[in-house]
Structures are given as structure tokens and as C-alpha cells.
PDB file of C-alpha atoms in Angstrom:
ATOM      1  CA  MET A   1      -4.581  21.076  17.150  1.00 86.00           C
ATOM      2  CA  ALA A   2      -4.848  18.244  19.673  1.00 91.00           C
ATOM      3  CA  GLU A   3      -2.703  15.159  19.156  1.00 96.00           C
ATOM      4  CA  LEU A   4      -4.437  12.469  17.108  1.00 98.00           C
ATOM      5  CA  ARG A   5      -4.567   9.441  19.376  1.00 98.00           C
ATOM      6  CA  PHE A   6      -5.881   5.892  19.144  1.00 98.00           C
ATOM      7  CA  ASP A   7      -6.568   4.968  22.756  1.00 98.00           C
ATOM      8  CA  GLY A   8      -8.923   1.996  22.892  1.00 97.00           C
ATOM      9  CA  ARG A   9      -8.625   1.285  19.164  1.00 98.00           C
ATOM     10  CA  THR A  10      -7.205  -1.959  17.776  1.00 98.00           C
ATOM     11  CA  ALA A  11      -5.211  -2.087  14.557  1.00 98.00           C
ATOM     12  CA  ILE A  12      -3.870  -4.883  12.381  1.00 98.00           C
ATOM     13  CA  VAL A  13      -0.753  -3.930  10.425  1.00 98.00           C
ATOM     14  CA  THR A  14       0.328  -6.554   7.904  1.00 98.00           C
ATOM     15  CA  GLY A  15       3.898  -7.028   6.770  1.00 94.00           C
ATOM     16  CA  ALA A  16       5.132  -5.234   9.884  1.00 96.00           C
ATOM     17  CA  GLY A  17       7.971  -7.482  11.013  1.00 94.00           C
ATOM     18  CA  GLY A  18      10.852  -6.104   8.981  1.00 87.00           C
ATOM     19  CA  ASN A  19      13.431  -3.535   9.999  1.00 85.00           C
ATOM     20  CA  PRO A  20      13.657  -1.201   8.241  1.00 81.00           C
ATOM     21  CA  SER A  21      10.111  -1.468   6.943  1.00 89.00           C
ATOM     22  CA  LEU A  22       7.049   0.642   6.413  1.00 94.00           C
ATOM     23  CA  GLY A  23       4.864  -1.789   8.338  1.00 95.00           C
ATOM     24  CA  ARG A  24       7.067  -1.595  11.412  1.00 96.00           C
ATOM     25  CA  ALA A  25       7.062   2.217  11.272  1.00 96.00           C
ATOM     26  CA  HIS A  26       3.253   2.283  10.994  1.00 97.00           C
ATOM     27  CA  ALA A  27       2.816  -0.172  13.871  1.00 98.00           C
ATOM     28  CA  MET A  28       5.232   1.763  16.076  1.00 98.00           C
ATOM     29  CA  LEU A  29       3.471   5.094  15.485  1.00 98.00           C
ATOM     30  CA  LEU A  30      -0.025   3.721  16.062  1.00 98.00           C
ATOM     31  CA  ALA A  31       1.129   2.019  19.254  1.00 98.00           C
ATOM     32  CA  ALA A  32       2.899   5.170  20.447  1.00 98.00           C
ATOM     33  CA  ARG A  33      -0.404   7.011  19.996  1.00 98.00           C
ATOM     34  CA  GLY A  34      -2.282   4.493  22.152  1.00 98.00           C
ATOM     35  CA  ALA A  35      -3.513   1.808  19.737  1.00 98.00           C
ATOM     36  CA  ASN A  36      -3.518  -1.903  20.458  1.00 98.00           C
ATOM     37  CA  VAL A  37      -1.555  -3.370  17.551  1.00 98.00           C
ATOM     38  CA  VAL A  38      -1.545  -6.794  15.949  1.00 98.00           C
ATOM     39  CA  VAL A  39       1.876  -6.958  14.293  1.00 98.00           C
ATOM     40  CA  ASN A  40       1.504  -9.365  11.389  1.00 98.00           C
ATOM     41  CA  ASP A  41       4.336 -10.893   9.387  1.00 95.00           C
ATOM     42  CA  ILE A  42       4.979 -14.417   8.124  1.00 94.00           C
ATOM     43  CA  GLY A  43       8.630 -13.921   9.030  1.00 88.00           C
ATOM     44  CA  GLY A  44      11.653 -15.364   7.342  1.00 72.00           C
ATOM     45  CA  GLY A  45      13.679 -13.808   4.581  1.00 62.00           C
ATOM     46  CA  ALA A  46      17.365 -13.903   3.874  1.00 50.00           C
ATOM     47  CA  GLY A  47      20.031 -12.243   1.770  1.00 50.00           C
ATOM     48  CA  PRO A  48      20.917  -8.551   2.009  1.00 50.00           C
ATOM     49  CA  ALA A  49      17.468  -7.619   3.357  1.00 52.00           C
ATOM     50  CA  GLY A  50      17.798  -9.862   6.389  1.00 62.00           C
ATOM     51  CA  SER A  51      14.905 -11.564   8.153  1.00 76.00           C
ATOM     52  CA  ALA A  52      11.563 -10.294   9.438  1.00 86.00           C
ATOM     53  CA  SER A  53       9.963 -11.058  12.791  1.00 93.00           C
ATOM     54  CA  ALA A  54       6.505 -10.031  13.963  1.00 96.00           C
ATOM     55  CA  GLN A  55       7.438 -11.045  17.505  1.00 97.00           C
ATOM     56  CA  ALA A  56      10.518  -8.807  17.521  1.00 95.00           C
ATOM     57  CA  VAL A  57       8.478  -5.744  16.563  1.00 97.00           C
ATOM     58  CA  ALA A  58       5.697  -6.601  19.015  1.00 98.00           C
ATOM     59  CA  ASP A  59       8.310  -6.982  21.766  1.00 98.00           C
ATOM     60  CA  GLU A  60       9.802  -3.639  20.789  1.00 97.00           C
ATOM     61  CA  ILE A  61       6.418  -1.952  21.144  1.00 98.00           C
ATOM     62  CA  VAL A  62       5.744  -3.561  24.516  1.00 98.00           C
ATOM     63  CA  ALA A  63       9.197  -2.578  25.774  1.00 98.00           C
ATOM     64  CA  LEU A  64       8.304   1.038  24.984  1.00 97.00           C
ATOM     65  CA  GLY A  65       5.115   0.795  27.013  1.00 98.00           C
ATOM     66  CA  GLY A  66       2.716   0.008  24.171  1.00 98.00           C
ATOM     67  CA  LYS A  67       0.278  -2.849  23.602  1.00 98.00           C
ATOM     68  CA  ALA A  68       0.989  -5.337  20.843  1.00 98.00           C
ATOM     69  CA  VAL A  69       0.803  -9.011  19.932  1.00 98.00           C
ATOM     70  CA  ALA A  70       2.503 -10.865  17.113  1.00 98.00           C
ATOM     71  CA  ASP A  71       0.683 -12.749  14.359  1.00 98.00           C
ATOM     72  CA  THR A  72       2.357 -14.939  11.726  1.00 97.00           C
ATOM     73  CA  ASN A  73      -0.613 -15.853   9.547  1.00 97.00           C
ATOM     74  CA  SER A  74      -0.359 -15.280   5.807  1.00 97.00           C
ATOM     75  CA  VAL A  75      -2.548 -12.666   4.148  1.00 96.00           C
ATOM     76  CA  ALA A  76      -2.427 -14.717   0.953  1.00 96.00           C
ATOM     77  CA  THR A  77      -5.232 -17.093   1.983  1.00 97.00           C
ATOM     78  CA  PRO A  78      -8.753 -16.518   3.291  1.00 98.00           C
ATOM     79  CA  GLU A  79      -7.960 -18.805   6.214  1.00 98.00           C
ATOM     80  CA  GLY A  80      -4.897 -16.769   7.167  1.00 98.00           C
ATOM     81  CA  ALA A  81      -6.860 -13.529   7.027  1.00 98.00           C
ATOM     82  CA  ALA A  82      -9.635 -14.949   9.204  1.00 98.00           C
ATOM     83  CA  ALA A  83      -7.070 -16.189  11.726  1.00 98.00           C
ATOM     84  CA  MET A  84      -5.488 -12.740  11.821  1.00 98.00           C
ATOM     85  CA  VAL A  85      -8.805 -11.111  12.693  1.00 98.00           C
ATOM     86  CA  LYS A  86      -9.328 -13.774  15.374  1.00 98.00           C
ATOM     87  CA  THR A  87      -5.942 -12.803  16.852  1.00 98.00           C
ATOM     88  CA  ALA A  88      -7.182  -9.214  17.209  1.00 98.00           C
ATOM     89  CA  LEU A  89     -10.507 -10.289  18.711  1.00 98.00           C
ATOM     90  CA  ASP A  90      -8.903 -12.706  21.162  1.00 98.00           C
ATOM     91  CA  ALA A  91      -6.177 -10.297  22.272  1.00 98.00           C
ATOM     92  CA  PHE A  92      -8.045  -6.996  22.339  1.00 98.00           C
ATOM     93  CA  GLY A  93     -11.743  -7.716  21.886  1.00 98.00           C
ATOM     94  CA  GLY A  94     -12.289  -5.984  18.557  1.00 97.00           C
ATOM     95  CA  ILE A  95     -10.906  -4.618  15.313  1.00 98.00           C
ATOM     96  CA  ASP A  96     -11.059  -0.949  14.312  1.00 98.00           C
ATOM     97  CA  ILE A  97      -8.167  -0.371  11.899  1.00 98.00           C
ATOM     98  CA  ILE A  98      -6.539  -2.347   9.114  1.00 98.00           C
ATOM     99  CA  VAL A  99      -3.328  -1.272   7.422  1.00 98.00           C
ATOM    100  CA  ASN A 100      -2.884  -3.511   4.368  1.00 98.00           C
ATOM    101  CA  ASN A 101       0.863  -3.071   4.129  1.00 96.00           C
ATOM    102  CA  ALA A 102       2.161  -6.565   3.257  1.00 95.00           C
ATOM    103  CA  GLY A 103       3.547  -6.822  -0.246  1.00 92.00           C
ATOM    104  CA  VAL A 104       6.044  -8.465  -2.551  1.00 90.00           C
ATOM    105  CA  VAL A 105       7.807  -7.144  -5.639  1.00 88.00           C
ATOM    106  CA  TYR A 106       9.829  -8.892  -8.316  1.00 86.00           C
ATOM    107  CA  VAL A 107      11.981  -6.536 -10.363  1.00 83.00           C
ATOM    108  CA  ALA A 108      12.642  -8.081 -13.759  1.00 87.00           C
ATOM    109  CA  PRO A 109      11.630  -7.909 -17.425  1.00 89.00           C
ATOM    110  CA  LEU A 110       8.187  -9.203 -18.320  1.00 89.00           C
ATOM    111  CA  GLU A 111       9.342 -12.480 -19.884  1.00 91.00           C
ATOM    112  CA  GLU A 112      11.722 -13.461 -17.080  1.00 91.00           C
ATOM    113  CA  ILE A 113       9.356 -13.587 -14.114  1.00 90.00           C
ATOM    114  CA  THR A 114       7.864 -17.027 -13.523  1.00 93.00           C
ATOM    115  CA  ILE A 115       4.122 -17.492 -13.708  1.00 93.00           C
ATOM    116  CA  ARG A 116       4.181 -18.524 -10.045  1.00 94.00           C
ATOM    117  CA  ASP A 117       5.763 -15.211  -9.073  1.00 94.00           C
ATOM    118  CA  TYR A 118       3.096 -13.346 -11.036  1.00 93.00           C
ATOM    119  CA  GLN A 119       0.495 -15.312  -9.098  1.00 95.00           C
ATOM    120  CA  ARG A 120       2.207 -14.752  -5.749  1.00 95.00           C
ATOM    121  CA  THR A 121       2.331 -11.004  -6.400  1.00 95.00           C
ATOM    122  CA  ALA A 122      -1.429 -10.973  -6.910  1.00 96.00           C
ATOM    123  CA  GLU A 123      -2.082 -13.255  -3.926  1.00 97.00           C
ATOM    124  CA  VAL A 124      -0.157 -11.080  -1.480  1.00 96.00           C
ATOM    125  CA  ASN A 125      -0.615  -7.564  -2.872  1.00 96.00           C
ATOM    126  CA  LEU A 126      -4.225  -7.623  -4.045  1.00 97.00           C
ATOM    127  CA  LEU A 127      -6.100 -10.741  -2.948  1.00 97.00           C
ATOM    128  CA  GLY A 128      -4.599 -10.604   0.550  1.00 97.00           C
ATOM    129  CA  PRO A 129      -6.065  -7.185   1.378  1.00 98.00           C
ATOM    130  CA  MET A 130      -9.419  -8.337  -0.001  1.00 98.00           C
ATOM    131  CA  TYR A 131      -9.356 -11.442   2.204  1.00 98.00           C
ATOM    132  CA  LEU A 132      -8.460  -9.460   5.322  1.00 98.00           C
ATOM    133  CA  VAL A 133     -11.048  -6.751   4.757  1.00 98.00           C
ATOM    134  CA  ARG A 134     -13.690  -9.395   4.056  1.00 98.00           C
ATOM    135  CA  ALA A 135     -12.870 -11.129   7.351  1.00 98.00           C
ATOM    136  CA  ALA A 136     -13.005  -7.885   9.352  1.00 98.00           C
ATOM    137  CA  TRP A 137     -15.937  -6.277   7.532  1.00 98.00           C
ATOM    138  CA  PRO A 138     -18.781  -7.894   9.554  1.00 98.00           C
ATOM    139  CA  HIS A 139     -17.172  -6.744  12.804  1.00 98.00           C
ATOM    140  CA  MET A 140     -16.766  -3.194  11.520  1.00 98.00           C
ATOM    141  CA  LYS A 141     -20.317  -3.097  10.167  1.00 98.00           C
ATOM    142  CA  ALA A 142     -21.728  -4.316  13.478  1.00 98.00           C
ATOM    143  CA  LYS A 143     -19.793  -1.599  15.296  1.00 97.00           C
ATOM    144  CA  GLY A 144     -20.673   1.085  12.746  1.00 98.00           C
ATOM    145  CA  TYR A 145     -17.020   2.040  12.541  1.00 98.00           C
ATOM    146  CA  GLY A 146     -13.843   1.128  10.711  1.00 98.00           C
ATOM    147  CA  ARG A 147     -10.723   2.581   9.157  1.00 98.00           C
ATOM    148  CA  ILE A 148      -8.874   0.784   6.367  1.00 98.00           C
ATOM    149  CA  VAL A 149      -5.655   2.033   4.805  1.00 98.00           C
ATOM    150  CA  ASN A 150      -4.444   0.302   1.649  1.00 98.00           C
ATOM    151  CA  ILE A 151      -1.010   0.579   0.109  1.00 95.00           C
ATOM    152  CA  ALA A 152      -0.819   1.642  -3.526  1.00 94.00           C
ATOM    153  CA  SER A 153       2.303   2.677  -5.471  1.00 90.00           C
ATOM    154  CA  SER A 154       3.416   5.091  -8.151  1.00 86.00           C
ATOM    155  CA  SER A 155       4.319   1.979 -10.137  1.00 85.00           C
ATOM    156  CA  MET A 156       0.643   1.681 -11.036  1.00 87.00           C
ATOM    157  CA  PHE A 157       1.175   4.493 -13.552  1.00 88.00           C
ATOM    158  CA  GLY A 158       3.505   2.320 -15.598  1.00 84.00           C
ATOM    159  CA  CYS A 159       6.977   1.232 -14.612  1.00 85.00           C
ATOM    160  CA  ALA A 160       9.317  -1.023 -16.551  1.00 85.00           C
ATOM    161  CA  LEU A 161      10.425  -4.152 -14.677  1.00 86.00           C
ATOM    162  CA  GLN A 162       7.422  -3.960 -12.327  1.00 87.00           C
ATOM    163  CA  ILE A 163       4.545  -5.151 -14.489  1.00 91.00           C
ATOM    164  CA  ALA A 164       2.931  -7.480 -11.943  1.00 92.00           C
ATOM    165  CA  TYR A 165       3.606  -5.210  -8.982  1.00 92.00           C
ATOM    166  CA  GLY A 166       2.231  -2.130 -10.743  1.00 92.00           C
ATOM    167  CA  ALA A 167      -0.890  -3.986 -11.851  1.00 94.00           C
ATOM    168  CA  THR A 168      -1.687  -5.136  -8.320  1.00 95.00           C
ATOM    169  CA  LYS A 169      -1.099  -1.655  -6.905  1.00 95.00           C
ATOM    170  CA  GLY A 170      -3.413  -0.139  -9.476  1.00 94.00           C
ATOM    171  CA  GLY A 171      -5.930  -2.716  -8.341  1.00 95.00           C
ATOM    172  CA  MET A 172      -5.453  -1.496  -4.775  1.00 96.00           C
ATOM    173  CA  LEU A 173      -6.558   1.999  -5.740  1.00 96.00           C
ATOM    174  CA  ALA A 174      -9.672   0.611  -7.422  1.00 96.00           C
ATOM    175  CA  LEU A 175     -10.310  -1.610  -4.397  1.00 97.00           C
ATOM    176  CA  THR A 176      -9.966   1.400  -2.109  1.00 98.00           C
ATOM    177  CA  GLN A 177     -12.547   3.425  -3.964  1.00 97.00           C
ATOM    178  CA  GLY A 178     -14.992   0.541  -4.234  1.00 98.00           C
ATOM    179  CA  LEU A 179     -14.729  -0.243  -0.533  1.00 98.00           C
ATOM    180  CA  ALA A 180     -15.089   3.438   0.327  1.00 98.00           C
ATOM    181  CA  ALA A 181     -18.409   3.537  -1.515  1.00 98.00           C
ATOM    182  CA  GLU A 182     -19.628   0.309   0.070  1.00 98.00           C
ATOM    183  CA  GLY A 183     -18.444   1.262   3.547  1.00 98.00           C
ATOM    184  CA  GLU A 184     -19.974   4.739   3.656  1.00 98.00           C
ATOM    185  CA  PRO A 185     -23.346   3.703   5.138  1.00 98.00           C
ATOM    186  CA  TYR A 186     -21.574   1.809   7.925  1.00 98.00           C
ATOM    187  CA  GLY A 187     -19.077   4.389   9.124  1.00 98.00           C
ATOM    188  CA  ILE A 188     -16.189   2.572   7.444  1.00 98.00           C
ATOM    189  CA  LYS A 189     -13.670   4.837   5.714  1.00 98.00           C
ATOM    190  CA  VAL A 190     -11.126   3.461   3.274  1.00 98.00           C
ATOM    191  CA  ASN A 191      -8.155   5.350   1.861  1.00 98.00           C
ATOM    192  CA  ALA A 192      -4.817   4.568   0.245  1.00 98.00           C
ATOM    193  CA  VAL A 193      -1.201   5.671   0.477  1.00 97.00           C
ATOM    194  CA  GLY A 194       1.431   5.297  -2.225  1.00 94.00           C
ATOM    195  CA  PRO A 195       4.664   5.300  -0.209  1.00 92.00           C
ATOM    196  CA  GLY A 196       8.309   5.717  -1.024  1.00 85.00           C
ATOM    197  CA  ALA A 197      10.892   4.793   1.613  1.00 78.00           C
ATOM    198  CA  PHE A 198      14.081   2.949   2.437  1.00 74.00           C
ATOM    199  CA  THR A 199      12.868  -0.540   3.296  1.00 68.00           C
ATOM    200  CA  ARG A 200      13.821  -4.187   3.001  1.00 65.00           C
ATOM    201  CA  MET A 201      12.345  -4.102  -0.514  1.00 66.00           C
ATOM    202  CA  VAL A 202      14.896  -1.495  -1.562  1.00 65.00           C
ATOM    203  CA  ILE A 203      17.688  -3.420   0.128  1.00 65.00           C
ATOM    204  CA  ALA A 204      16.661  -6.620  -1.647  1.00 61.00           C
ATOM    205  CA  ALA A 205      16.254  -5.008  -5.074  1.00 57.00           C
ATOM    206  CA  ARG A 206      19.132  -2.537  -5.228  1.00 59.00           C
ATOM    207  CA  GLU A 207      22.897  -2.668  -4.977  1.00 59.00           C
ATOM    208  CA  GLU A 208      24.179  -0.801  -1.938  1.00 61.00           C
ATOM    209  CA  ASP A 209      26.389   1.514  -3.978  1.00 62.00           C
ATOM    210  CA  SER A 210      23.569   2.495  -6.358  1.00 70.00           C
ATOM    211  CA  ARG A 211      22.252   6.047  -6.422  1.00 75.00           C
ATOM    212  CA  ALA A 212      18.665   4.948  -5.672  1.00 69.00           C
ATOM    213  CA  TYR A 213      19.757   2.896  -2.656  1.00 65.00           C
ATOM    214  CA  GLN A 214      21.846   5.666  -1.138  1.00 73.00           C
ATOM    215  CA  TYR A 215      19.320   8.426  -1.818  1.00 68.00           C
ATOM    216  CA  SER A 216      16.435   6.515  -0.239  1.00 70.00           C
ATOM    217  CA  LYS A 217      18.573   5.535   2.745  1.00 74.00           C
ATOM    218  CA  GLN A 218      19.588   9.124   3.411  1.00 73.00           C
ATOM    219  CA  HIS A 219      16.390  10.995   2.559  1.00 76.00           C
ATOM    220  CA  MET A 220      13.408   8.618   2.697  1.00 78.00           C
ATOM    221  CA  PRO A 221      12.986   6.993   6.113  1.00 86.00           C
ATOM    222  CA  ALA A 222       9.860   4.881   6.548  1.00 88.00           C
ATOM    223  CA  GLU A 223       8.868   7.026   9.517  1.00 92.00           C
ATOM    224  CA  LEU A 224       8.088   9.912   7.142  1.00 93.00           C
ATOM    225  CA  VAL A 225       5.280   7.866   5.568  1.00 95.00           C
ATOM    226  CA  SER A 226       3.569   6.742   8.774  1.00 97.00           C
ATOM    227  CA  PRO A 227       1.924  10.098   9.624  1.00 97.00           C
ATOM    228  CA  ALA A 228      -0.263   9.746   6.523  1.00 98.00           C
ATOM    229  CA  ILE A 229      -1.238   6.235   7.603  1.00 98.00           C
ATOM    230  CA  ALA A 230      -2.168   7.537  11.054  1.00 98.00           C
ATOM    231  CA  PHE A 231      -4.196  10.414   9.580  1.00 98.00           C
ATOM    232  CA  PHE A 232      -6.274   8.049   7.465  1.00 98.00           C
ATOM    233  CA  ALA A 233      -6.591   5.577  10.372  1.00 98.00           C
ATOM    234  CA  HIS A 234      -7.923   8.131  12.842  1.00 98.00           C
ATOM    235  CA  GLU A 235     -11.573   8.480  13.826  1.00 98.00           C
ATOM    236  CA  ASP A 236     -11.504  12.166  12.816  1.00 98.00           C
ATOM    237  CA  CYS A 237     -10.366  11.440   9.251  1.00 98.00           C
ATOM    238  CA  PRO A 238     -12.784  13.481   7.115  1.00 98.00           C
ATOM    239  CA  VAL A 239     -12.345  11.664   3.787  1.00 98.00           C
ATOM    240  CA  SER A 240     -12.811   8.278   2.176  1.00 98.00           C
ATOM    241  CA  GLY A 241     -11.715   6.939  -1.212  1.00 98.00           C
ATOM    242  CA  GLU A 242      -8.650   9.187  -1.342  1.00 97.00           C
ATOM    243  CA  CYS A 243      -5.036   8.358  -2.184  1.00 97.00           C
ATOM    244  CA  LEU A 244      -1.910  10.207  -1.104  1.00 97.00           C
ATOM    245  CA  GLU A 245       1.599   9.754  -2.447  1.00 94.00           C
ATOM    246  CA  VAL A 246       3.948  10.142   0.519  1.00 94.00           C
ATOM    247  CA  MET A 247       7.736  10.005   0.469  1.00 91.00           C
ATOM    248  CA  GLY A 248      10.632  11.922   1.971  1.00 91.00           C
ATOM    249  CA  GLY A 249       8.293  14.346   3.754  1.00 92.00           C
ATOM    250  CA  GLY A 250       6.366  15.161   0.569  1.00 93.00           C
ATOM    251  CA  VAL A 251       2.606  14.585   0.428  1.00 95.00           C
ATOM    252  CA  ARG A 252       0.593  14.761  -2.803  1.00 94.00           C
ATOM    253  CA  ARG A 253      -2.922  13.794  -3.787  1.00 95.00           C
ATOM    254  CA  VAL A 254      -3.279  11.072  -6.428  1.00 93.00           C
ATOM    255  CA  TYR A 255      -6.579  10.867  -8.300  1.00 90.00           C
ATOM    256  CA  TYR A 256      -8.284   9.822 -11.518  1.00 88.00           C
ATOM    257  CA  ALA A 257      -9.324  12.531 -13.959  1.00 89.00           C
ATOM    258  CA  ARG A 258     -11.056  12.775 -17.328  1.00 91.00           C
ATOM    259  CA  THR A 259     -10.893  15.467 -19.971  1.00 93.00           C
ATOM    260  CA  GLU A 260     -13.921  17.167 -21.496  1.00 95.00           C
ATOM    261  CA  GLY A 261     -13.160  15.283 -24.688  1.00 96.00           C
ATOM    262  CA  ILE A 262     -15.403  15.263 -27.762  1.00 96.00           C
ATOM    263  CA  THR A 263     -18.776  13.897 -28.817  1.00 97.00           C
ATOM    264  CA  ASP A 264     -19.383  12.716 -32.373  1.00 97.00           C
ATOM    265  CA  LEU A 265     -22.396  10.534 -33.190  1.00 97.00           C
ATOM    266  CA  ASP A 266     -20.710   9.541 -36.441  1.00 97.00           C
ATOM    267  CA  LEU A 267     -17.523   8.489 -34.635  1.00 98.00           C
ATOM    268  CA  LYS A 268     -14.876   6.760 -36.740  1.00 98.00           C
ATOM    269  CA  PRO A 269     -11.284   5.736 -36.024  1.00 98.00           C
ATOM    270  CA  GLU A 270     -10.224   8.592 -38.274  1.00 96.00           C
ATOM    271  CA  THR A 271     -12.185  11.025 -36.131  1.00 98.00           C
ATOM    272  CA  ILE A 272     -10.141  10.094 -33.085  1.00 98.00           C
ATOM    273  CA  ALA A 273      -6.913  10.422 -35.047  1.00 98.00           C
ATOM    274  CA  GLU A 274      -7.897  13.820 -36.462  1.00 97.00           C
ATOM    275  CA  ARG A 275      -9.255  15.241 -33.196  1.00 97.00           C
ATOM    276  CA  TRP A 276      -6.710  13.732 -30.803  1.00 96.00           C
ATOM    277  CA  ASP A 277      -5.550  17.127 -29.547  1.00 96.00           C
ATOM    278  CA  GLU A 278      -9.130  18.055 -28.632  1.00 96.00           C
ATOM    279  CA  ILE A 279      -9.669  14.761 -26.831  1.00 96.00           C
ATOM    280  CA  VAL A 280      -6.638  15.197 -24.577  1.00 94.00           C
ATOM    281  CA  ALA A 281      -6.943  18.972 -24.134  1.00 93.00           C
ATOM    282  CA  GLY A 282      -6.676  19.946 -20.500  1.00 87.00           C
ATOM    283  CA  THR A 283      -4.487  16.970 -19.600  1.00 82.00           C
ATOM    284  CA  SER A 284      -1.353  17.733 -17.609  1.00 70.00           C
ATOM    285  CA  GLU A 285       1.721  17.158 -19.712  1.00 60.00           C
ATOM    286  CA  ARG A 286       3.702  16.021 -16.685  1.00 56.00           C
ATOM    287  CA  ARG A 287       3.977  12.266 -16.363  1.00 57.00           C
ATOM    288  CA  ILE A 288       5.654  10.566 -13.426  1.00 56.00           C
ATOM    289  CA  PRO A 289       9.175   9.718 -14.613  1.00 49.00           C
ATOM    290  CA  PRO A 290      10.676   6.334 -13.722  1.00 46.00           C
ATOM    291  CA  ALA A 291      13.151   7.905 -11.283  1.00 42.00           C
ATOM    292  CA  GLU A 292      10.246   8.789  -8.977  1.00 44.00           C
ATOM    293  CA  MET A 293       8.722   5.330  -8.930  1.00 42.00           C
ATOM    294  CA  ASP A 294       9.723   3.819  -5.610  1.00 46.00           C
ATOM    295  CA  GLY A 295      13.413   3.469  -6.473  1.00 45.00           C
ATOM    296  CA  PHE A 296      13.066   0.169  -8.341  1.00 44.00           C
ATOM    297  CA  SER A 297      12.990   1.366 -11.933  1.00 47.00           C
ATOM    298  CA  ALA A 298      16.544   0.738 -13.079  1.00 45.00           C
ATOM    299  CA  GLN A 299      17.843  -2.809 -13.006  1.00 51.00           C
ATOM    300  CA  GLY A 300      19.305  -3.650  -9.624  1.00 58.00           C
ATOM    301  CA  ARG A 301      20.023  -7.057  -8.162  1.00 65.00           C
ATOM    302  CA  PRO A 302      19.356 -10.014 -10.472  1.00 69.00           C
ATOM    303  CA  TYR A 303      15.885 -11.499 -10.304  1.00 68.00           C
ATOM    304  CA  VAL A 304      15.820 -14.852  -8.515  1.00 69.00           C
ATOM    305  CA  PRO A 305      12.576 -16.850  -8.859  1.00 79.00           C
ATOM    306  CA  SER A 306      10.920 -17.630  -5.521  1.00 74.00           C
ATOM    307  CA  GLU A 307      10.424 -21.237  -6.513  1.00 63.00           C
TER     308      GLU A 307
END
């Protein structure tokens, strides 16, 4: 088939200033296929993961012949999201694609994470995408076109040491499906990707000599996730409200399901206990084991509160 290109389209990719990072890989691929890209990242960072720079990635794209500008606004406030959309409008005259990639994760037992870090996880991972989509939505509606790609995670199925992160990523799947329904009359398609890759998150959370660190570094480059982002971001994408798990070259559909269950108009707690096997009949017995959940499951580097 013909190459899927984005000539004339403008994309915002949040959290795209790191290297290695998923956001950078997504921005680079979209730009290589002709898109104008707003590379967003608040920058900063230290420790083993190093620092992030939206300008560095934008410069990298331009040096390769692409079109990109840097943006350092935070997704965690409505004002930052609105300013980000203004960057796209001022630089390229429109907004067609949003990749809600920015995220934070704190890997620690439930009782150790500070309340502020719980709040920050929600602000960046869940509220941020809502703010950005809300700011861009009127422009997409007026154009009758839009593509939004949200980032979910296998952690939403239950992962020790990632309670806040998993909860926000589960929220992203629900947000995706709600936006897909609301966007359908306006030509706006919204899908999600649950990625797994060697990124600054892995570097920050894992010891370098750990099995998870080395496996992801050798077998899970961020660039193997970006094709799914580009597929969902393209004008020919045929679906909306879908979620794909993508890591190490593997692509799988993730979806909600319900069993046939039972009906009993005299339902009692005892009924559920006695007929449990009927209620769950038809359910796959395979559950996602912790080893497959983004490489953060086992305890890695000690948790350090952000404030």
C-alpha cells in the first residue's frame, strides 16, 4: 500500500523532549512523514535518566529536513494546554493531531507515595490530556477533522507499586472511548496505545543491571511503538475508540468484555457465591502477569518524593 503521510497536517506531541523517549520517537516519525510538529516538553530532569529538551528534539527534526517548533508549556494546567494549542496555531495555522504522551510514574508501595505525588500523577497523566483536548476541540470541530492518540498502559489491569499510575491510565482508556463517541459527528477519531519501551521512565525506575532494564534496552526500542501512533493519527485510520498494546514489535488489541452471566430476580449474595462459575463462564483464564507490565513491576530504584 502507499506510504501513510502527513503532509500539511500539524501535530502536538506532549512529553517529547527526552532521549530515549516515546514522545521523541513519535515526533520524529510524524515529522519524517511530512507533519508539522509541536514538540512539547517542560524540560528539566536529572539523575540517571538525564534531562529533557523540547528544543533539542525540534532542532533534530529541522536538521533532518522536517518542520518543528518547541513548546515548554505544562499539560498539567488548562492555561498551559491553551498556550500549547496557540503555539500550533501561531506556527502552522492549525491543529490536526494530538498525541497525549506526557506522563509521570512513581514506583512505590501504596502507603509511601506522598499525597502530592498522587495528585501530580493525576494532573499530568489524566487531567493534562483532558485540558489539551478541550483546548483543541473547537478547532477540530470547526474543521470537521481531528486525530487524537492517548497513551494507556497495561498497568491499568492491576500492578503492584503503580497504584496511581495504573488508575490514571485506566482513566485514559475510558476518556478515549468517551471522546470517540463525542467526536464521531465531527470527524474526530480518538484511539489509545498502551506502549512498552526503553525510555527515561525505565532508566529512572530501574537499576541498570536489572533484567527488566537490560531486556527493554535490547528488545524494546521506542521506535517500535511509533508506527501504531502514526496509524491512529492518519486521516485514513478506519477506527475510533480502540486501544492497542504495542511493545517490542508486538501489537495486540485491548478491549472491555462482559460474560453472558446470569439473571435471577430473587438475587441474593448466596446466589452469586453459588453460581460464580456460571457468572464468569467464557472469561479468558489468562491474566496479564506483572512481568509484562511496562517493566516497572518489581522494586527498582528507591522512591524519592518530588517535593
